[in-house]
């Protein structure tokens, strides 16, 4: 049992903890990051299986997120970009809907008005203009409601919501009721309007790894679960004690509740499957949604976005659902969505994630306190929004609070 001393101890090397460590390091404040797992990244990790890159749960990076622009060397990630469009599949048709300037071939299906009427298109244009204009603060300060109410209020028809928005957004929120805060929806929509959703060439896990590489090599301690936290000290499961001027709990919301007494969030969950079909079933970097509402909420040929996700001449398909399903049912659903026989597609991996996103019912407070006590701080997506942006921004906010209080004495 060893005793250690440093200026700031950060518990957890997910994006929030790494963002906080980056800010403290830039300010010249030494810190130690204690991580329970065997690598950095938390919910953002990538496994390499037979030469395929499998993100632990399908997710996408939006390079327009303000915290990403501030903290991440986006060029070094060598992003592959999705089209700003969705393929909407039903029993007898697959339509392409999206931003026509980006994806001109979407024009034909938009004009066909199978899912979006002229009134829907006008409502969507007005909603997008309102969300894109002005500062993000205007969205945060606006009265909150559910996303479903927001879409209805914007004038979108029940058909547009049922066939396009609900399938697409349930993949983003990991819930199908669209009961998530409209503030969050509008912030996400604003980012989609500004930039295409993307994947790093080496997988989503490259994002936290890039942040960790910029820290001193001795800063991150892996396989070091923390058992107990007090202002100014933590105890690890191995019995080591770390004393510090400030302790920052950067774990997921449930662990933060146990260690630091913050309210425990409710969780939205999901499952992602990865298949390796013999050839790409859709040669387009696009997200496919099911107009019939499931059971697969989103699927895409990930290797069309980033060929580096699969060995050359192979394809990688991801499929995500809100629950667990038999693999055979997933293959059947994919066969229908891609208009092919997917029964023989080899399964590469399945990730069932019970604690995916802290749920965000309205009114959602986008900036929850990060200072709990003298010398005790908390950050993580459960303090901001359940997203990469929320995790990074909360880490930055907590680091600033630590610097205000402790920096002067360091
Ligand atoms: C399936 C899925 C899809 C998603 N899709 C998107 C998306 O498309 N776009 C988007 O913006 N966001 C998405 N997200 C959300 C985003 O990934 C998370 O909001 C973000 O990564 C949370 O980061 P965090 O640092 O707050 O928490 P975490 O990533 O949970 O990090 C917490 C860290 O603390 C460590 N820890 C826990 N307990 C201890 C302990 N006792 N001692 C030491 N360390 C401990 C954990 O091991 C972990 O490394 C998705 C999430 C999931 C799961």
Coordinates of C-alpha atoms in Angstrom, one line a residue, residues 60-397:
X60 CA -20.1 9.0 -34.7
X61 CA -18.0 12.1 -34.2
X62 CA -19.3 15.5 -35.3
X63 CA -16.3 17.7 -36.0
X64 CA -18.4 20.8 -35.6
X65 CA -18.9 20.1 -31.8
X66 CA -17.3 23.2 -30.2
X67 CA -15.3 21.2 -27.6
X68 CA -13.9 18.9 -30.4
X69 CA -12.7 22.0 -32.4
X70 CA -11.0 23.4 -29.2
X71 CA -9.4 20.2 -28.0
X72 CA -8.8 17.7 -30.8
X73 CA -6.4 17.7 -33.7
X74 CA -9.2 16.8 -36.1
X75 CA -6.9 16.5 -39.2
X76 CA -4.7 13.9 -37.4
X77 CA -7.8 11.7 -37.0
X78 CA -8.1 11.4 -40.9
X79 CA -11.9 11.5 -40.8
X80 CA -14.1 9.6 -43.2
X81 CA -17.4 11.4 -43.6
X82 CA -21.0 10.2 -43.8
X83 CA -23.2 12.0 -46.3
X84 CA -25.5 14.4 -44.6
X85 CA -28.4 12.3 -45.6
X86 CA -30.3 9.1 -44.6
X87 CA -31.6 6.2 -46.6
X88 CA -35.1 5.5 -45.5
X89 CA -36.2 1.9 -46.2
X90 CA -39.7 0.5 -46.1
X91 CA -41.2 -2.7 -47.5
X92 CA -41.0 -1.8 -51.2
X93 CA -38.8 1.3 -51.5
X94 CA -35.5 2.9 -50.3
X95 CA -35.4 6.7 -50.5
X96 CA -32.5 9.0 -50.0
X97 CA -33.3 12.1 -48.0
X98 CA -30.7 14.8 -47.1
X99 CA -29.1 18.1 -47.7
X100 CA -29.2 18.4 -51.6
X101 CA -26.2 20.7 -51.7
X102 CA -24.2 17.9 -50.1
X103 CA -25.9 15.0 -51.8
X104 CA -27.5 16.2 -55.1
X105 CA -28.9 12.8 -55.9
X106 CA -31.2 13.2 -52.8
X107 CA -33.2 15.8 -54.8
X108 CA -35.2 13.1 -56.8
X109 CA -36.5 11.4 -53.6
X110 CA -37.1 14.6 -51.8
X111 CA -39.2 15.7 -54.8
X112 CA -41.1 12.4 -54.8
X113 CA -42.5 13.4 -51.3
X114 CA -42.9 9.9 -50.1
X115 CA -42.1 10.7 -46.5
X116 CA -41.8 14.5 -46.3
X117 CA -44.6 16.7 -47.8
X118 CA -44.0 20.2 -49.1
X119 CA -45.3 21.4 -45.7
X120 CA -42.8 19.1 -43.9
X121 CA -40.0 20.5 -46.0
X122 CA -40.9 24.1 -45.3
X123 CA -41.2 23.2 -41.5
X124 CA -37.8 21.5 -41.6
X125 CA -36.2 24.5 -43.4
X126 CA -37.6 26.9 -40.8
X127 CA -36.6 24.7 -37.9
X128 CA -33.1 24.4 -39.3
X129 CA -32.7 28.1 -40.0
X130 CA -33.8 28.9 -36.4
X131 CA -31.5 26.4 -34.9
X132 CA -28.5 27.3 -37.0
X133 CA -28.8 31.0 -36.5
X134 CA -27.5 32.9 -33.4
X135 CA -25.5 31.6 -30.5
X136 CA -26.0 28.1 -28.9
X137 CA -26.9 30.0 -25.7
X138 CA -30.2 31.0 -27.3
X139 CA -31.1 27.3 -27.5
X140 CA -29.9 26.6 -24.0
X141 CA -31.9 29.5 -22.6
X142 CA -35.1 28.6 -24.5
X143 CA -37.8 26.8 -22.5
X144 CA -37.3 23.1 -22.8
X145 CA -39.8 20.4 -23.9
X146 CA -39.5 16.9 -25.3
X147 CA -38.1 16.4 -28.8
X148 CA -41.4 15.0 -30.0
X149 CA -43.2 18.1 -28.8
X150 CA -40.6 20.3 -30.5
X151 CA -41.0 18.4 -33.9
X152 CA -44.8 18.8 -33.7
X153 CA -44.5 22.4 -32.6
X154 CA -42.2 23.0 -35.7
X155 CA -45.1 21.8 -37.9
X156 CA -43.7 18.4 -38.9
X157 CA -46.4 15.8 -39.8
X158 CA -47.0 12.6 -37.8
X159 CA -45.9 10.7 -40.9
X160 CA -42.6 12.6 -41.2
X161 CA -41.9 12.0 -37.5
X162 CA -42.9 8.3 -37.6
X163 CA -41.0 7.3 -40.8
X164 CA -37.9 9.6 -40.7
X165 CA -37.3 11.5 -37.5
X166 CA -38.2 8.8 -34.9
X167 CA -36.1 6.1 -36.5
X168 CA -33.1 8.4 -37.0
X169 CA -33.3 10.2 -33.7
X170 CA -33.9 7.0 -31.6
X171 CA -30.4 5.9 -32.8
X172 CA -29.0 9.2 -31.5
X173 CA -30.9 9.3 -28.2
X174 CA -31.0 5.5 -27.6
X175 CA -34.7 5.9 -26.9
X176 CA -37.7 5.7 -29.2
X177 CA -40.3 7.9 -27.4
X178 CA -38.3 11.1 -28.4
X179 CA -38.7 12.1 -24.7
X180 CA -35.2 13.5 -24.8
X181 CA -34.7 17.3 -24.1
X182 CA -35.4 19.4 -27.2
X183 CA -32.4 21.6 -26.1
X184 CA -30.2 18.6 -26.8
X185 CA -31.9 17.8 -30.0
X186 CA -31.5 21.3 -31.3
X187 CA -27.8 21.4 -30.3
X188 CA -27.2 18.1 -32.2
X189 CA -29.2 19.3 -35.2
X190 CA -27.1 22.5 -35.2
X191 CA -24.0 20.4 -35.4
X192 CA -25.4 18.2 -38.2
X193 CA -26.2 21.4 -40.1
X194 CA -22.6 22.6 -39.7
X195 CA -20.7 19.4 -40.4
X196 CA -21.0 15.9 -41.6
X197 CA -20.9 13.1 -39.0
X198 CA -17.6 11.3 -39.3
X199 CA -15.4 8.4 -38.2
X200 CA -11.7 8.6 -37.4
X201 CA -9.6 6.3 -39.7
X202 CA -8.4 4.3 -36.8
X203 CA -11.7 4.0 -35.0
X204 CA -13.5 6.2 -32.4
X205 CA -11.1 5.0 -29.8
X206 CA -8.4 7.2 -31.5
X207 CA -10.1 10.3 -30.1
X208 CA -9.3 9.6 -26.4
X209 CA -6.0 8.0 -27.3
X210 CA -5.0 11.3 -29.1
X211 CA -5.8 13.2 -25.9
X212 CA -3.9 10.8 -23.7
X213 CA -0.8 10.9 -25.9
X214 CA -0.5 14.6 -25.3
X215 CA -0.2 14.1 -21.5
X216 CA 3.1 13.2 -19.8
X217 CA 3.6 9.4 -20.0
X218 CA 3.4 9.0 -16.3
X219 CA 0.1 10.9 -15.9
X220 CA -2.4 8.0 -16.7
X221 CA -2.5 5.0 -14.4
X222 CA -4.5 2.1 -16.0
X223 CA -6.0 -0.8 -14.1
X224 CA -6.4 1.4 -11.0
X225 CA -10.0 1.4 -9.8
X226 CA -10.8 3.9 -7.1
X227 CA -12.8 2.7 -4.2
X228 CA -13.2 5.8 -2.0
X229 CA -13.1 9.5 -2.6
X230 CA -12.8 12.4 -0.1
X231 CA -12.0 16.1 -0.6
X232 CA -8.2 16.0 -1.0
X233 CA -7.7 12.2 -1.1
X234 CA -8.7 9.0 -2.8
X235 CA -8.1 5.3 -2.0
X236 CA -7.7 2.7 -4.8
X237 CA -9.0 -0.9 -4.7
X238 CA -5.4 -1.9 -4.1
X239 CA -5.2 0.2 -0.9
X240 CA -3.0 2.9 -2.3
X241 CA -3.8 6.5 -1.1
X242 CA -3.4 9.5 -3.4
X243 CA -3.4 12.9 -1.7
X244 CA -4.0 16.0 -3.8
X245 CA -5.2 19.6 -3.5
X246 CA -8.2 18.7 -5.6
X247 CA -10.0 15.5 -6.5
X248 CA -12.0 15.4 -9.7
X249 CA -14.4 12.5 -10.2
X250 CA -14.7 11.9 -14.0
X251 CA -16.4 8.5 -14.0
X252 CA -19.8 7.6 -15.5
X253 CA -22.8 9.0 -13.6
X254 CA -23.6 5.8 -11.6
X255 CA -20.1 5.5 -10.3
X256 CA -20.0 9.2 -9.5
X257 CA -23.2 8.7 -7.5
X258 CA -21.5 6.0 -5.5
X259 CA -18.1 7.8 -5.0
X260 CA -19.2 11.4 -4.8
X261 CA -22.9 11.4 -3.9
X262 CA -24.2 13.1 -7.1
X263 CA -27.7 12.1 -8.3
X264 CA -27.6 8.8 -10.3
X265 CA -28.9 9.2 -13.8
X266 CA -31.3 6.8 -15.6
X267 CA -29.7 5.1 -18.5
X268 CA -30.7 4.6 -22.2
X269 CA -29.2 1.4 -23.5
X270 CA -28.5 -0.2 -26.9
X271 CA -26.9 -3.0 -28.7
X272 CA -24.6 -2.9 -31.8
X273 CA -23.8 -5.8 -34.1
X274 CA -21.0 -5.9 -36.6
X275 CA -21.1 -8.2 -39.7
X276 CA -18.6 -8.9 -42.4
X277 CA -20.6 -9.6 -45.6
X278 CA -18.6 -10.8 -48.6
X279 CA -19.1 -7.5 -50.4
X280 CA -20.6 -4.1 -49.6
X281 CA -24.4 -4.3 -49.7
X282 CA -24.6 -0.5 -50.3
X283 CA -21.7 1.5 -51.9
X284 CA -22.6 4.7 -50.1
X285 CA -21.4 6.4 -46.9
X286 CA -24.9 6.8 -45.5
X287 CA -26.9 5.9 -42.5
X288 CA -29.9 3.7 -43.2
X289 CA -33.1 3.8 -41.1
X290 CA -36.2 1.7 -41.1
X291 CA -39.4 3.7 -41.9
X292 CA -41.3 0.9 -40.2
X293 CA -39.6 1.7 -36.9
X294 CA -37.3 -1.2 -36.2
X295 CA -36.1 -3.4 -34.7
X296 CA -32.8 -2.0 -36.2
X297 CA -32.8 1.7 -35.6
X298 CA -29.7 2.5 -37.6
X299 CA -27.3 0.6 -39.9
X300 CA -24.5 1.6 -42.2
X301 CA -21.7 0.1 -44.2
X302 CA -19.0 1.5 -42.0
X303 CA -16.2 0.5 -44.5
X304 CA -17.8 2.9 -47.1
X305 CA -17.2 5.8 -44.7
X306 CA -13.7 4.6 -43.6
X307 CA -12.1 1.8 -45.7
X308 CA -9.6 1.5 -42.8
X309 CA -12.4 -0.1 -40.7
X310 CA -12.0 -3.4 -42.8
X311 CA -9.3 -5.3 -44.5
X312 CA -9.0 -4.4 -48.2
X313 CA -11.7 -5.9 -50.3
X314 CA -13.9 -6.7 -47.3
X315 CA -16.9 -4.8 -45.9
X316 CA -18.0 -4.0 -42.4
X317 CA -21.7 -3.4 -41.6
X318 CA -22.9 -2.1 -38.2
X319 CA -26.5 -2.4 -37.0
X320 CA -27.8 -0.9 -33.8
X321 CA -31.0 -1.6 -31.8
X322 CA -32.4 -0.4 -28.5
X323 CA -32.6 -3.9 -27.1
X324 CA -30.9 -7.2 -27.5
X325 CA -32.2 -9.4 -30.3
X326 CA -31.3 -12.8 -31.6
X327 CA -28.5 -12.5 -34.3
X328 CA -30.8 -14.3 -36.8
X329 CA -33.4 -11.6 -36.4
X330 CA -30.9 -8.9 -37.0
X331 CA -29.7 -10.6 -40.2
X332 CA -33.3 -10.8 -41.4
X333 CA -33.8 -7.1 -40.7
X334 CA -30.6 -6.2 -42.5
X335 CA -31.6 -8.4 -45.5
X336 CA -34.8 -6.4 -45.8
X337 CA -33.1 -3.0 -45.3
X338 CA -30.3 -3.7 -47.8
X339 CA -32.5 -5.7 -50.2
X340 CA -30.1 -8.7 -50.0
X341 CA -29.8 -12.1 -48.4
X342 CA -27.9 -11.4 -45.2
X343 CA -28.6 -14.9 -43.6
X344 CA -25.0 -16.0 -44.1
X345 CA -23.2 -12.8 -43.0
X346 CA -20.5 -13.7 -40.5
X347 CA -20.9 -12.0 -37.1
X348 CA -17.7 -10.2 -35.9
X349 CA -19.0 -8.8 -32.6
X350 CA -22.0 -7.8 -30.5
X351 CA -21.8 -5.0 -27.9
X352 CA -24.7 -4.9 -25.4
X353 CA -24.4 -1.6 -23.6
X354 CA -26.7 -1.2 -20.6
X355 CA -25.3 2.2 -19.6
X356 CA -25.1 3.9 -22.9
X357 CA -26.4 7.5 -22.4
X358 CA -27.7 9.2 -19.3
X359 CA -31.3 10.0 -20.2
X360 CA -32.1 13.7 -20.6
X361 CA -35.8 14.4 -20.0
X362 CA -36.8 18.1 -20.1
X363 CA -36.0 20.5 -18.6
X364 CA -32.4 19.4 -19.0
X365 CA -29.8 21.6 -17.3
X366 CA -26.9 21.7 -19.7
X367 CA -24.5 23.0 -17.2
X368 CA -24.8 21.2 -13.8
X369 CA -22.4 22.2 -11.0
X370 CA -19.0 20.7 -11.3
X371 CA -17.8 21.8 -7.8
X372 CA -19.2 19.7 -5.0
X373 CA -17.1 20.7 -2.0
X374 CA -13.7 22.4 -1.2
X375 CA -11.3 20.2 -3.1
X376 CA -13.9 17.9 -4.6
X377 CA -15.1 18.2 -8.2
X378 CA -17.1 16.1 -10.7
X379 CA -17.4 16.0 -14.5
X380 CA -18.7 13.7 -17.2
X381 CA -21.5 13.6 -19.7
X382 CA -24.0 13.4 -16.8
X383 CA -23.1 17.0 -15.9
X384 CA -23.7 18.5 -19.4
X385 CA -25.2 16.5 -22.3
X386 CA -24.9 12.8 -23.0
X387 CA -22.5 13.1 -25.9
X388 CA -18.8 13.5 -26.8
X389 CA -19.3 17.2 -26.7
X390 CA -21.0 17.1 -23.3
X391 CA -18.1 14.9 -21.8
X392 CA -15.4 17.1 -23.2
X393 CA -17.1 20.4 -22.3
X394 CA -17.8 19.2 -18.7
X395 CA -14.1 18.2 -18.3
X396 CA -13.0 21.6 -19.5
X397 CA -15.5 23.3 -17.2

